[in-house]
Structure formats: structure tokens, C-alpha cells
PDB file of C-alpha atoms in Angstrom:
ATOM      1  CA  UNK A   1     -72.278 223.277 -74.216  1.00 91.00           C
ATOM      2  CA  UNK A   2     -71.351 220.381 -76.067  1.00 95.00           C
ATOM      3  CA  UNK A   3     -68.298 221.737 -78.820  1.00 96.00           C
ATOM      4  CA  UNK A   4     -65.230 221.806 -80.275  1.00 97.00           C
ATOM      5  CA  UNK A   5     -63.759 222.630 -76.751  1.00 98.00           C
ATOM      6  CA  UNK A   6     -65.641 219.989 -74.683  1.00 98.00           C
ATOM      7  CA  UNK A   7     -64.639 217.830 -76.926  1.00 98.00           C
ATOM      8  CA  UNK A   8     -61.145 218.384 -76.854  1.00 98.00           C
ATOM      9  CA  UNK A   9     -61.125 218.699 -72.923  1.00 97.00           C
ATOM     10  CA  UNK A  10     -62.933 215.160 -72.743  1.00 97.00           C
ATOM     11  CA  UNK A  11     -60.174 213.430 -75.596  1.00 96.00           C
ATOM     12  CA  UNK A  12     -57.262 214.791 -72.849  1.00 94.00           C
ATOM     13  CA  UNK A  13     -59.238 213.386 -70.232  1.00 94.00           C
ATOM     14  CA  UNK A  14     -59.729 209.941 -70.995  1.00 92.00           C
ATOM     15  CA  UNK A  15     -57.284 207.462 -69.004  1.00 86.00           C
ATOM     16  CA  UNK A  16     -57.786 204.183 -69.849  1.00 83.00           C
ATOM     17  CA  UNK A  17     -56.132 202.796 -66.531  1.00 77.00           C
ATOM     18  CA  UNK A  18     -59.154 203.729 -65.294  1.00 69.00           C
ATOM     19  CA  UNK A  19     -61.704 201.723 -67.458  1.00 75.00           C
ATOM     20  CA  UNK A  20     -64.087 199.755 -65.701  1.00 68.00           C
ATOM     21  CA  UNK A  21     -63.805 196.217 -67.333  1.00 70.00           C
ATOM     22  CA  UNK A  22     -61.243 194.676 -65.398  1.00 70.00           C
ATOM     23  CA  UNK A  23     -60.847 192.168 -68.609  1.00 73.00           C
ATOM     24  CA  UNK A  24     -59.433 194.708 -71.205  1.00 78.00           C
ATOM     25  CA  UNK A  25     -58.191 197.118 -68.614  1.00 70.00           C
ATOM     26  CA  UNK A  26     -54.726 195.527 -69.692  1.00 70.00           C
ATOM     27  CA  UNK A  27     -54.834 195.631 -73.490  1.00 77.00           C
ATOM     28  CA  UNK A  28     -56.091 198.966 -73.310  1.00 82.00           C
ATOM     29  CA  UNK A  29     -53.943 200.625 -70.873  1.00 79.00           C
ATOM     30  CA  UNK A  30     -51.471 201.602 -73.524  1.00 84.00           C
ATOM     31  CA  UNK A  31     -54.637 203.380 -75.529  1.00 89.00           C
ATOM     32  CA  UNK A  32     -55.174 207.225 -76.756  1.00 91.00           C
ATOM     33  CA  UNK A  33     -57.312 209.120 -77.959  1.00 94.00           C
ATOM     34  CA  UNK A  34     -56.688 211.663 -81.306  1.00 96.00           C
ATOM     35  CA  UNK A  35     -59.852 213.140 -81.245  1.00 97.00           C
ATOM     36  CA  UNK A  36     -63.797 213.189 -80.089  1.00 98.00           C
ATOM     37  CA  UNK A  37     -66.399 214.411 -83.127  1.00 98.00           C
ATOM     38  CA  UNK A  38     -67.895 217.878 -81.745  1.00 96.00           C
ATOM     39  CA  UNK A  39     -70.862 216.878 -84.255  1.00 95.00           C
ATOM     40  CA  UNK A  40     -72.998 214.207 -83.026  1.00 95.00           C
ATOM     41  CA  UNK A  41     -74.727 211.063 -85.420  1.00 89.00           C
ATOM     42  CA  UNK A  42     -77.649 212.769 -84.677  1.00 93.00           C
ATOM     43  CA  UNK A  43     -77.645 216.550 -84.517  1.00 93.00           C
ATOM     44  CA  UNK A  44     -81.265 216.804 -83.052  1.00 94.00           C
ATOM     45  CA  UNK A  45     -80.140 215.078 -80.312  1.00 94.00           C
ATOM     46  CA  UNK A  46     -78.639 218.797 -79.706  1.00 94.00           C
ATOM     47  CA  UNK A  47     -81.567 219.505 -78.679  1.00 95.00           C
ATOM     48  CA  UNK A  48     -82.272 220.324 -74.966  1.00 94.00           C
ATOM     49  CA  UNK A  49     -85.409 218.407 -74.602  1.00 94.00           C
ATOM     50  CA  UNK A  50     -83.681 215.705 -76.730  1.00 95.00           C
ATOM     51  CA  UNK A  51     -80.974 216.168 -73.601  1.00 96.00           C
ATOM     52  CA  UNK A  52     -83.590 215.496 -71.094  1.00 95.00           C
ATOM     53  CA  UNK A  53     -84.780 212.780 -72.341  1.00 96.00           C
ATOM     54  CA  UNK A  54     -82.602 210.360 -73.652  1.00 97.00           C
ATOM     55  CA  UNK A  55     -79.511 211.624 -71.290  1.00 98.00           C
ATOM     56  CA  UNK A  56     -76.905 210.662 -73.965  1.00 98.00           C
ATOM     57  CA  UNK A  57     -75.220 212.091 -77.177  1.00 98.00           C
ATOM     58  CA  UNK A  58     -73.711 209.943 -79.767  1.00 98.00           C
ATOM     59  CA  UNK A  59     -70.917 211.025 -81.794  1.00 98.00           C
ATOM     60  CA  UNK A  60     -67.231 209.310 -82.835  1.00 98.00           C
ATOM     61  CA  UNK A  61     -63.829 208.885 -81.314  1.00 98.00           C
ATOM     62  CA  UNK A  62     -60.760 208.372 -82.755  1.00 98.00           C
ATOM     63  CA  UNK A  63     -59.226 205.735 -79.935  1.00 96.00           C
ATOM     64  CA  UNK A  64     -56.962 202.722 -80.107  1.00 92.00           C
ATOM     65  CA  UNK A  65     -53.021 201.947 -79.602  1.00 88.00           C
ATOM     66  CA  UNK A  66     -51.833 204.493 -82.325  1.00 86.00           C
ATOM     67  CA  UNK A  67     -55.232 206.742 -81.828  1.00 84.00           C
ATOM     68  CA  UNK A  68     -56.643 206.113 -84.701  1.00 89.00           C
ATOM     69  CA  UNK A  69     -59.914 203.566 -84.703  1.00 95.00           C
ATOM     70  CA  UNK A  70     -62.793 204.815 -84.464  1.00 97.00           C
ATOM     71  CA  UNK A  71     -65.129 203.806 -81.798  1.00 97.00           C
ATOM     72  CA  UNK A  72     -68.756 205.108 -81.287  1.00 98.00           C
ATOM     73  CA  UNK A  73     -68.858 207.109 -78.151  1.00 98.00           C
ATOM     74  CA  UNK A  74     -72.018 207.585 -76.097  1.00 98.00           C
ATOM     75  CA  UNK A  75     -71.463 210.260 -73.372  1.00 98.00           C
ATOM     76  CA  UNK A  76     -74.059 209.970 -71.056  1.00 98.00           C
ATOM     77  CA  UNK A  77     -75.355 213.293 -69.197  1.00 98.00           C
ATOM     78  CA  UNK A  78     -75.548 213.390 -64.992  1.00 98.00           C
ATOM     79  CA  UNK A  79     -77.363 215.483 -63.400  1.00 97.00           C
ATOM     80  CA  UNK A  80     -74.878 218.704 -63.176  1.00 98.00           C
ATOM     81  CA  UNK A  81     -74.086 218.213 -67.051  1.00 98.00           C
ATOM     82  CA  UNK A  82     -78.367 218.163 -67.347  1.00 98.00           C
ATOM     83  CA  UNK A  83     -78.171 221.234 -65.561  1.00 98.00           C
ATOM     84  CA  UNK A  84     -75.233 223.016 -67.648  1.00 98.00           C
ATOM     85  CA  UNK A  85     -76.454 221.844 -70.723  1.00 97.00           C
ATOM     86  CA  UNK A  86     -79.992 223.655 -69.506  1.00 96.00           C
ATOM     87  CA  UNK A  87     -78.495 226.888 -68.527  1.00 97.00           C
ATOM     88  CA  UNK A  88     -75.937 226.885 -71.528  1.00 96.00           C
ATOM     89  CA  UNK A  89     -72.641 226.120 -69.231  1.00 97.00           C
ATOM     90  CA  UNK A  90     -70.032 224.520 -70.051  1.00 97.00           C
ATOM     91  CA  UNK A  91     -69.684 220.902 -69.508  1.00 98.00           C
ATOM     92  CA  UNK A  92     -66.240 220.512 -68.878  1.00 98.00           C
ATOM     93  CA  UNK A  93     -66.453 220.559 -65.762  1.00 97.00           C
ATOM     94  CA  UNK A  94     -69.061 217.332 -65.682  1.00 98.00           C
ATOM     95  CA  UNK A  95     -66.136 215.396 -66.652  1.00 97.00           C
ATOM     96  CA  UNK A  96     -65.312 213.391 -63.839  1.00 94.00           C
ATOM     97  CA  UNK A  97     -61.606 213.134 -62.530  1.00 83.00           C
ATOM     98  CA  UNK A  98     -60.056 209.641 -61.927  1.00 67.00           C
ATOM     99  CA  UNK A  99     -59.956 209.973 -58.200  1.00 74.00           C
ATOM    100  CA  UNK A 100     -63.964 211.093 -58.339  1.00 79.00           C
ATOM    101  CA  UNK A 101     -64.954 208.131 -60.254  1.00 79.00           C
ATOM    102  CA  UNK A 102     -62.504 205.831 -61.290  1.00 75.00           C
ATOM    103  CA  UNK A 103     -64.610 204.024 -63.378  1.00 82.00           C
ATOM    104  CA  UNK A 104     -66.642 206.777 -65.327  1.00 90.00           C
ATOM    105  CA  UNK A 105     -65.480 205.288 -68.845  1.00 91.00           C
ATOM    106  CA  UNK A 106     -66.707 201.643 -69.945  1.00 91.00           C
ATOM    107  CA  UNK A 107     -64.884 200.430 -73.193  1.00 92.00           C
ATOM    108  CA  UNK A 108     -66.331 197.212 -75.366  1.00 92.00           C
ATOM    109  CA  UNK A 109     -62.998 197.002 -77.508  1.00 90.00           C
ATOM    110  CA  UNK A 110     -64.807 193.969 -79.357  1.00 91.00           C
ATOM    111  CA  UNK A 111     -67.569 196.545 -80.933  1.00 96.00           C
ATOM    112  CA  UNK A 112     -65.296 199.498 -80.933  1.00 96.00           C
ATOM    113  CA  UNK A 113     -67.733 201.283 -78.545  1.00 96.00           C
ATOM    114  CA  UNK A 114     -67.067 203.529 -75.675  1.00 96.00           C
ATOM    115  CA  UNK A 115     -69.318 205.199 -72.814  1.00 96.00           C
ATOM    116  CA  UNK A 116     -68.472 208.136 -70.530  1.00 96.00           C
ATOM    117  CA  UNK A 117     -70.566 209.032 -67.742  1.00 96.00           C
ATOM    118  CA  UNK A 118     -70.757 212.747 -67.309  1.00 98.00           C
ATOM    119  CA  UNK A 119     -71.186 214.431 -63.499  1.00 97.00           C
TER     120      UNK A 119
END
């Protein structure tokens, strides 16, 4: 289920040693997060079929050296978090651990956007 506690679970998550642009990895080692939005841009895209289809949910994150710019975040749904979402599981456990895949967040610190790839 995508909420409050997801949410939370994915902002303690986020390393951002482990970004995958080797450019900014160094200006954005020292970066936090203070919060992800449990309420998405779109709330239809809630939806399970909305799920399905697009993959994805975009909602807002709180990120930057002090935590508090906020980036657009698109989480993007793997197969197990299809699957969880489906069966009304918890996706926690779709989010990936640095030694599983290092480089499951991308970060575009020019247009304060973010991307996590979800198991």
C-alpha cells in the first residue's frame, strides 16, 4: 500500500552515496530527506489499474542539504511492488537495499527531480 508508512520507510531509506549519476554523486552525498508526500499529484493514479499501467506514482519530496527543497519524486513500481500493490501488501519491502541495487535512485538536482525504482 502506498501511505503514510511507506512513505516514511522510503524517506529513511534513501542514501544518496548510492545515486546513480556519477556527476552529482559528490554534491549530493551530504543530502537528506525530511519527508516523502503520502498523497500523490494525481490521486487516481491510486488506482490499481492506473498501477498497472503507467508503473509509476508521482508525489513530492522534501530533499536537499538542510532537507528542505522540494523535488518531484516518481517511484517507479517492479514487478514484486506490482504484485503487493495488487494483493494490498505492503510495499516496503520493494524498496531495494544499497547492496541489492546500488543504483535504484536517479537524482536530476538541476530540475529538482528524483526517481526510485521499486523491487
Amino acid at each position: 500500500m502506498f501511505n503514510l508508512e511507506f512513505c516514511s520507510h522510503l524517506e529513511w531509506s534513501l542514501d544518496f552515496n548510492n545515486i546513480e549519476n556519477e556527476k552529482i554523486k559528490y554534491y549530493a552525498k551530504n543530502f537528506w530527506c525530511d519527508g516523502v508526500s503520502h498523497l500523490p499529484e494525481d490521486t487516481k493514479s491510486l488506482l490499481y489499474h492506473n498501477i498497472e499501467n503507467n508503473k509509476q506514482i508521482i508525489t513530492k519530496a522534501w530533499i536537499g542539504y538542510g532537507g528542505n527543497e522540494i523535488y518531484e519524486m516518481k517511484i517507479k513500481f517492479g514487478e514484486k511492488a506490482i504484485e503487493n500493490y495488487k494483493n494490498n501488501k505492503s510495499l516496503i519491502e520493494c524498496i531495494p537495499g544499497n547492496n541489492e541495487n546500488p543504483n535504484w535512485i536517479k537524482l536530476f538536482m538541476e530540475d529538482k527531480k528524483i526517481e526510485i525504482q521499486l523491487k
